[in-house]
Coordinates of C-alpha atoms and ligand atoms in Angstrom, one line a residue:
M8 CA 0.1 0.1 -0.1
V9 CA 3.0 2.5 0.7
D10 CA 6.2 2.5 -1.0
L11 CA 8.4 3.0 2.0
R12 CA 11.4 2.4 -0.1
S13 CA 11.6 5.1 -2.8
Q14 CA 10.5 7.5 -0.5
Y15 CA 13.7 7.1 1.7
E16 CA 15.8 6.9 -1.5
R17 CA 14.5 10.6 -2.5
L18 CA 15.4 11.9 1.1
Q19 CA 18.1 9.3 1.5
A20 CA 20.9 12.0 1.5
D21 CA 19.2 14.0 4.5
I22 CA 17.8 11.2 6.3
D23 CA 21.4 9.1 6.3
Q24 CA 22.8 12.3 7.6
A25 CA 20.9 13.0 10.5
M26 CA 21.1 9.5 11.9
Q27 CA 25.0 9.5 11.4
G28 CA 24.7 12.1 14.1
V29 CA 23.1 10.3 16.3
L30 CA 25.4 7.4 16.1
E31 CA 28.1 10.0 16.4
R32 CA 27.0 11.3 19.2
T33 CA 26.1 7.7 21.0
S34 CA 23.0 9.6 23.1
F35 CA 20.7 7.6 22.1
I36 CA 17.8 8.3 24.3
N37 CA 16.5 11.7 25.5
G38 CA 19.0 13.4 23.0
E39 CA 19.2 16.7 21.6
E40 CA 17.6 15.3 18.2
M41 CA 14.5 14.7 20.8
K42 CA 14.0 17.9 22.0
V43 CA 14.8 19.8 18.3
F44 CA 12.1 17.6 17.0
A45 CA 9.1 17.7 19.0
A46 CA 10.0 22.1 19.2
D47 CA 9.7 21.9 15.4
L48 CA 6.5 20.3 15.5
G49 CA 5.0 22.3 18.2
K50 CA 6.0 24.7 15.4
Y51 CA 4.5 22.8 12.5
L52 CA 1.2 22.8 14.4
D53 CA 0.8 25.9 16.4
C54 CA 0.7 23.8 19.4
P55 CA 2.5 25.1 22.4
T56 CA 3.2 21.3 23.9
V57 CA 4.7 18.1 22.2
I58 CA 5.4 15.0 24.4
T59 CA 7.1 12.5 22.0
C60 CA 6.4 9.2 23.2
G61 CA 6.6 5.2 22.4
N62 CA 4.2 5.0 19.9
G63 CA 0.4 6.2 18.7
T64 CA -1.2 3.8 21.7
D65 CA 0.4 5.2 24.3
A66 CA 0.1 8.4 23.5
L67 CA -3.3 7.8 24.1
Q68 CA -3.3 6.2 27.3
L69 CA -0.7 8.9 28.5
V70 CA -3.4 11.7 27.7
M71 CA -6.4 9.7 28.9
M72 CA -4.0 8.7 32.0
A73 CA -3.5 12.5 32.3
M74 CA -7.0 13.2 32.0
D75 CA -7.7 11.5 35.6
F76 CA -10.8 9.9 34.2
R77 CA -12.2 7.0 36.5
P78 CA -12.5 3.2 36.3
G79 CA -16.3 2.9 35.3
Q80 CA -16.5 6.8 33.2
E81 CA -17.9 6.4 29.8
V82 CA -16.0 7.9 26.7
I83 CA -17.5 8.1 23.5
V84 CA -14.9 6.8 20.6
P85 CA -16.7 5.9 16.9
A86 CA -17.6 2.0 15.9
F87 CA -15.7 2.3 12.4
T88 CA -12.2 2.6 13.8
Y89 CA -8.7 1.6 14.1
I90 CA -8.3 0.0 18.0
A91 CA -6.5 1.7 19.8
A92 CA -8.5 4.3 21.4
V93 CA -10.7 1.2 22.2
E94 CA -8.3 -0.4 24.1
V95 CA -6.8 2.3 26.0
L96 CA -10.1 3.0 27.2
A97 CA -10.5 -0.4 27.8
L98 CA -6.7 -1.2 29.7
L99 CA -8.0 1.5 32.2
G100 CA -11.0 0.1 33.2
L101 CA -12.8 3.1 31.4
R102 CA -16.0 1.9 29.0
P103 CA -15.8 2.3 25.6
V104 CA -19.2 3.7 24.5
L105 CA -19.7 3.4 20.4
V106 CA -21.5 5.6 18.3
D107 CA -21.7 4.9 14.7
V108 CA -20.3 6.8 11.7
H109 CA -21.2 9.2 8.8
P110 CA -21.9 6.5 5.6
E111 CA -19.6 8.7 3.3
T112 CA -17.3 10.8 5.6
F113 CA -16.3 7.3 7.8
Q114 CA -16.0 9.9 10.6
I115 CA -17.8 9.4 13.7
D116 CA -21.6 11.4 13.3
A117 CA -21.9 13.9 15.0
K118 CA -25.3 13.9 14.9
K119 CA -25.5 10.8 16.6
I120 CA -23.6 11.6 19.1
A121 CA -25.5 13.5 21.8
T122 CA -28.0 10.3 22.0
A123 CA -24.9 8.3 23.7
I124 CA -23.9 10.8 26.2
T125 CA -24.9 9.8 29.6
A126 CA -24.1 11.1 33.5
N127 CA -21.1 9.0 33.3
T128 CA -19.5 10.9 30.0
V129 CA -16.4 12.1 30.5
G130 CA -15.1 12.7 26.6
I131 CA -15.2 11.8 23.3
V132 CA -12.5 10.5 20.7
P133 CA -12.9 11.7 17.0
V134 CA -10.1 9.4 15.0
H135 CA -9.9 11.4 12.1
L136 CA -9.8 8.4 10.0
F137 CA -8.2 7.8 7.1
G138 CA -6.6 11.6 7.1
Q139 CA -9.5 14.5 7.2
C140 CA -11.0 15.4 10.3
A141 CA -13.7 14.8 11.9
D142 CA -16.6 17.4 12.0
M143 CA -14.6 19.5 14.9
G144 CA -17.2 22.2 15.1
A145 CA -20.0 20.0 16.1
I146 CA -17.9 18.0 18.1
M147 CA -16.1 20.9 19.9
E148 CA -19.8 22.7 20.8
I149 CA -21.3 19.2 22.1
S150 CA -17.7 18.9 24.4
K151 CA -19.0 22.9 25.8
N152 CA -22.6 22.0 26.2
H153 CA -21.8 18.9 27.9
G154 CA -18.6 19.7 30.0
L155 CA -16.6 16.5 27.6
K156 CA -13.0 16.3 27.3
V157 CA -11.8 16.0 23.7
I158 CA -8.9 13.9 22.7
E159 CA -8.1 13.8 18.8
D160 CA -7.1 10.7 17.3
A161 CA -5.1 12.2 14.5
A162 CA -3.0 9.3 13.9
Q163 CA -3.9 9.0 10.7
S164 CA -4.7 12.8 9.9
L165 CA -1.2 15.0 10.3
G166 CA -1.0 17.5 8.0
A167 CA -4.6 18.1 7.9
V168 CA -5.9 21.7 9.0
Y169 CA -9.6 22.5 10.0
R170 CA -11.4 26.0 9.7
M171 CA -13.5 26.4 12.9
P172 CA -16.3 28.4 12.9
D173 CA -15.1 31.5 14.0
G174 CA -12.7 31.1 10.8
S175 CA -9.7 30.3 12.5
R176 CA -7.2 27.1 10.5
K177 CA -6.2 24.6 13.0
H178 CA -4.1 21.4 13.0
S179 CA -5.9 18.3 13.1
G180 CA -5.1 17.5 16.7
T181 CA -4.7 20.5 17.8
I182 CA -9.0 21.2 18.2
G183 CA -9.7 19.6 21.3
H184 CA -8.0 19.5 24.6
A185 CA -5.1 17.1 24.0
G186 CA -4.7 14.8 20.4
T187 CA -2.2 12.3 19.6
T188 CA -0.4 11.1 16.5
S189 CA 1.9 8.3 15.7
F190 CA 5.1 7.6 13.8
F191 CA 5.0 4.4 12.4
P192 CA 6.4 3.7 9.2
S193 CA 3.5 3.7 7.1
K194 CA 2.1 6.8 8.8
T195 CA 2.2 10.4 6.5
L196 CA 4.9 11.1 9.0
G197 CA 6.8 7.7 9.6
C198 CA 9.9 7.2 10.9
F199 CA 12.0 3.9 11.0
G200 CA 10.4 2.0 13.9
D201 CA 7.6 3.1 16.5
G202 CA 7.2 6.4 17.5
G203 CA 4.4 8.8 18.3
A204 CA 3.7 12.1 20.1
A205 CA 0.4 13.8 22.3
F206 CA -0.2 17.2 21.7
T207 CA -1.7 20.5 23.7
N208 CA -2.4 23.5 24.0
D209 CA -3.2 23.6 28.2
P210 CA 0.2 23.5 29.4
E211 CA -0.8 22.5 33.0
L212 CA -2.3 19.4 31.0
G213 CA 1.0 18.9 28.6
Q214 CA 3.2 18.5 32.1
K215 CA 1.1 15.8 33.2
I216 CA 1.4 13.8 30.3
R217 CA 5.4 14.0 30.1
M218 CA 5.4 13.5 33.7
I219 CA 2.8 10.1 33.2
A220 CA 5.3 9.2 30.4
N221 CA 8.0 9.4 32.6
H222 CA 7.5 7.0 35.2
G223 CA 4.8 9.8 36.7
Q224 CA 8.0 11.8 38.1
R225 CA 9.0 15.7 37.6
Q226 CA 11.9 14.9 39.5
K227 CA 14.3 11.7 39.0
Y228 CA 13.0 8.7 41.5
F229 CA 10.2 10.9 43.4
H230 CA 7.0 9.7 42.1
E231 CA 4.0 12.0 42.0
S232 CA 1.5 9.6 40.1
I233 CA 1.8 6.4 38.2
G234 CA 3.1 6.6 35.0
V235 CA 4.4 4.8 32.1
N236 CA 7.9 4.1 30.7
S237 CA 7.5 5.3 26.6
R238 CA 10.1 7.8 24.7
L239 CA 10.6 8.2 21.1
D240 CA 14.3 7.3 21.1
T241 CA 16.9 9.4 19.6
L242 CA 17.2 8.3 16.3
Q243 CA 13.5 8.2 15.9
A244 CA 13.3 11.7 16.6
A245 CA 16.3 12.7 13.6
I246 CA 14.2 10.7 11.0
L247 CA 11.4 12.8 12.2
H248 CA 13.1 16.1 12.0
A249 CA 14.5 15.1 8.7
K250 CA 11.6 14.3 7.3
L251 CA 9.1 16.9 9.2
P252 CA 9.9 19.6 6.7
H253 CA 8.4 17.5 3.8
L254 CA 5.0 16.7 5.3
D255 CA 3.0 19.5 3.4
D256 CA 4.5 18.3 0.4
F257 CA 4.1 14.7 1.3
V258 CA 0.2 15.6 2.2
Q259 CA 0.2 17.8 -1.2
R260 CA 1.5 14.4 -3.7
R261 CA -0.7 12.2 -1.2
N262 CA -3.6 14.7 -2.3
A263 CA -2.6 14.8 -6.2
V264 CA -3.0 10.5 -6.4
A265 CA -6.3 11.6 -4.9
K266 CA -7.9 13.9 -7.1
A267 CA -6.8 11.2 -10.1
Y268 CA -8.7 8.7 -8.4
N269 CA -11.7 10.9 -7.6
Q270 CA -11.6 11.9 -11.4
A271 CA -11.2 8.4 -12.8
F272 CA -14.4 6.7 -10.1
A273 CA -16.4 9.8 -9.7
L274 CA -19.1 8.6 -11.9
H275 CA -18.7 5.3 -11.8
P276 CA -21.9 3.4 -11.0
H277 CA -20.2 0.3 -8.5
I278 CA -18.1 2.9 -6.9
R279 CA -18.3 5.5 -4.6
I280 CA -15.7 8.3 -4.0
P281 CA -14.6 9.5 -0.3
Q282 CA -16.8 12.6 0.3
L283 CA -14.9 15.4 2.4
V284 CA -15.8 16.5 5.2
P285 CA -16.9 20.2 5.1
N286 CA -14.3 22.7 7.0
S287 CA -11.1 20.3 6.5
T288 CA -8.5 19.4 4.5
H289 CA -7.6 15.9 3.8
A290 CA -4.4 14.4 4.2
Y291 CA -5.3 10.9 2.7
H292 CA -3.3 8.8 4.7
Q293 CA -5.6 6.3 2.8
Y294 CA -7.6 6.9 -0.2
T295 CA -10.9 4.5 0.7
I296 CA -13.7 3.7 -1.9
R297 CA -16.8 1.9 -1.5
I298 CA -17.9 -0.8 -3.3
R299 CA -21.4 -1.1 -4.2
G300 CA -23.4 -4.1 -6.0
A301 CA -21.0 -5.9 -6.7
N302 CA -18.6 -8.3 -4.2
R303 CA -15.4 -6.5 -2.7
D304 CA -13.6 -9.2 -2.2
Q305 CA -13.8 -10.3 -5.8
L306 CA -12.4 -7.1 -6.6
R307 CA -9.6 -7.2 -4.3
D308 CA -8.7 -11.0 -5.6
F309 CA -8.6 -9.7 -9.4
L310 CA -6.6 -7.1 -8.2
K311 CA -4.5 -8.9 -6.8
N312 CA -3.2 -10.8 -9.0
Q313 CA -2.4 -8.5 -11.3
G314 CA 0.4 -7.0 -9.1
I315 CA -1.8 -4.5 -7.4
P316 CA -2.0 -4.5 -3.9
T317 CA -5.1 -3.3 -2.0
M318 CA -6.4 -3.7 2.1
V319 CA -10.0 -3.2 3.6
Y320 CA -9.5 -0.4 6.4
Y321 CA -11.1 -2.2 9.1
P322 CA -12.8 -5.6 8.0
L323 CA -14.5 -6.0 11.6
P324 CA -16.2 -2.9 13.6
V325 CA -15.3 -2.7 17.3
H326 CA -18.6 -4.1 18.3
L327 CA -18.7 -7.2 17.0
Q328 CA -15.1 -8.1 18.4
P329 CA -14.4 -11.1 20.1
A330 CA -12.6 -9.1 22.7
Y331 CA -15.0 -6.4 23.2
H332 CA -18.0 -8.5 23.3
Y333 CA -18.2 -7.6 27.2
L334 CA -19.4 -4.1 26.3
G335 CA -23.0 -6.1 25.2
Y336 CA -23.3 -4.6 21.7
K337 CA -24.9 -6.8 19.3
E338 CA -25.0 -7.0 15.3
G339 CA -27.1 -4.4 13.7
D340 CA -26.4 -1.8 16.7
F341 CA -24.5 0.2 14.5
P342 CA -25.2 -0.3 10.6
V343 CA -23.2 2.1 8.9
A344 CA -20.5 0.7 10.1
E345 CA -20.9 -3.1 9.8
Q346 CA -21.9 -1.6 6.1
L347 CA -18.8 -0.1 5.3
C348 CA -17.1 -2.6 7.2
N349 CA -18.3 -5.0 3.9
E350 CA -17.9 -2.3 1.4
V351 CA -14.6 -0.4 1.9
L352 CA -11.4 -1.1 -0.1
S353 CA -8.4 1.3 0.1
L354 CA -6.2 1.6 -2.9
P355 CA -2.4 2.1 -2.9
I356 CA -1.5 5.8 -2.1
H357 CA 1.4 7.3 -1.2
T358 CA 3.9 10.0 -2.4
E359 CA 6.0 8.5 -4.9
M360 CA 3.3 7.4 -6.8
E361 CA 4.3 7.5 -10.8
E362 CA 1.7 8.5 -13.5
D363 CA 1.6 5.1 -15.4
Q364 CA 1.6 3.5 -11.9
L365 CA -1.4 5.3 -11.3
D366 CA -3.0 4.6 -14.7
H367 CA -2.8 1.2 -14.7
I368 CA -4.4 0.6 -11.2
I369 CA -7.3 2.3 -12.5
S370 CA -7.6 0.8 -15.7
Q371 CA -7.6 -2.4 -13.9
V372 CA -10.0 -1.7 -11.7
K373 CA -12.3 -0.5 -14.5
R374 CA -11.8 -3.8 -16.0
F375 CA -13.1 -5.8 -13.3
F376 CA -16.3 -4.2 -13.7
A377 CA -16.2 -3.9 -17.3
Ligands
LIG5 C1 -2.0 3.9 13.8 C2 -2.7 4.2 14.6 C3 -2.7 4.3 15.5 C4 -1.6 3.6 17.0 O1 -0.5 4.2 16.7 P1 0.6 3.1 17.0 O2 1.8 3.9 17.0 O3 0.9 1.7 16.0 O4 0.5 2.8 18.3 C5 -3.7 4.5 16.5 N1 -4.9 5.3 16.5 C6 -4.9 5.4 14.5 C7 -6.3 5.6 13.9 C8 -4.2 4.7 13.9 O5 -4.5 4.7 12.7

């Protein structure tokens, strides 16, 4: 789905030099590059506090712990999503409360959030799925009216920007009370291993997140709260620091691929192209279509035989996952999520896609239906 090698080859001189610098200084943990990258990411996002950590799932956990949520309290999450936020909530003894998604944008359906709120609800996790923002104008309004914390999972949406109702433009992950992201190699800004970050505009919350990531200590060997050990190592930070100046270009290149797919498939009787959320730009971490009135899995097999990789993100909604049966949901509870799991197909998209590759994919998809 992604072509990590071709991007590395294009940026190799800068990346190799950055890595070599770390090797020479042998400051592998908490090295200078880690601080420099965190500061640069903060500047890019226009967000004062960036805490780097071990991965995107850890980032969610650090934020949830820092918010002092209590076991038994409820947090709203989309039913069609990557599992990380649900998993972290469950581990902390919180109850993930699922809400169905919008069929055309794949984002949590803001209109359905209100009915899921109870006296126990403390937060909402909009997962900016596939690279565009959820309906943050509406979500922040709900959060204000009900006193809920908003934790944005921006693991797929780094680089996307949302225009707020007041006209200001904010990066995904910096709109709510806190945001998180992942630098997993295939993410839009990926390192060469695991990495993640949390961000917040609230300096006090930021300090707490930082403390929890470091064994709950501000001062070495004095533990104020139960913490974890979660760090972005210096080598990964150096790689990310070399790649960050290219992030907007990565997003542009992905948008060019998405545009070509959109043009090719917009009027196709069996393909629904992804719809944009009003006021959001799209980083196209994934380009995901829906297959209607045809067999999605047969198309997958057909493309695979032509040497074209595709993926199904995601094949099973949260409420039908065996691990989460205990939540008590049943089939039919989230019909849109269930439908999407049967219809979605993510096509190859990356930053070095050549025109002939793109033409080949488009013509083979069309040939399947011919
Ligand atoms: C990748 C991803 C994560 C988790 O990131 P890791 O770094 O793999 O822990 C969390 N949420 C979403 C939506 C993701 O796509």
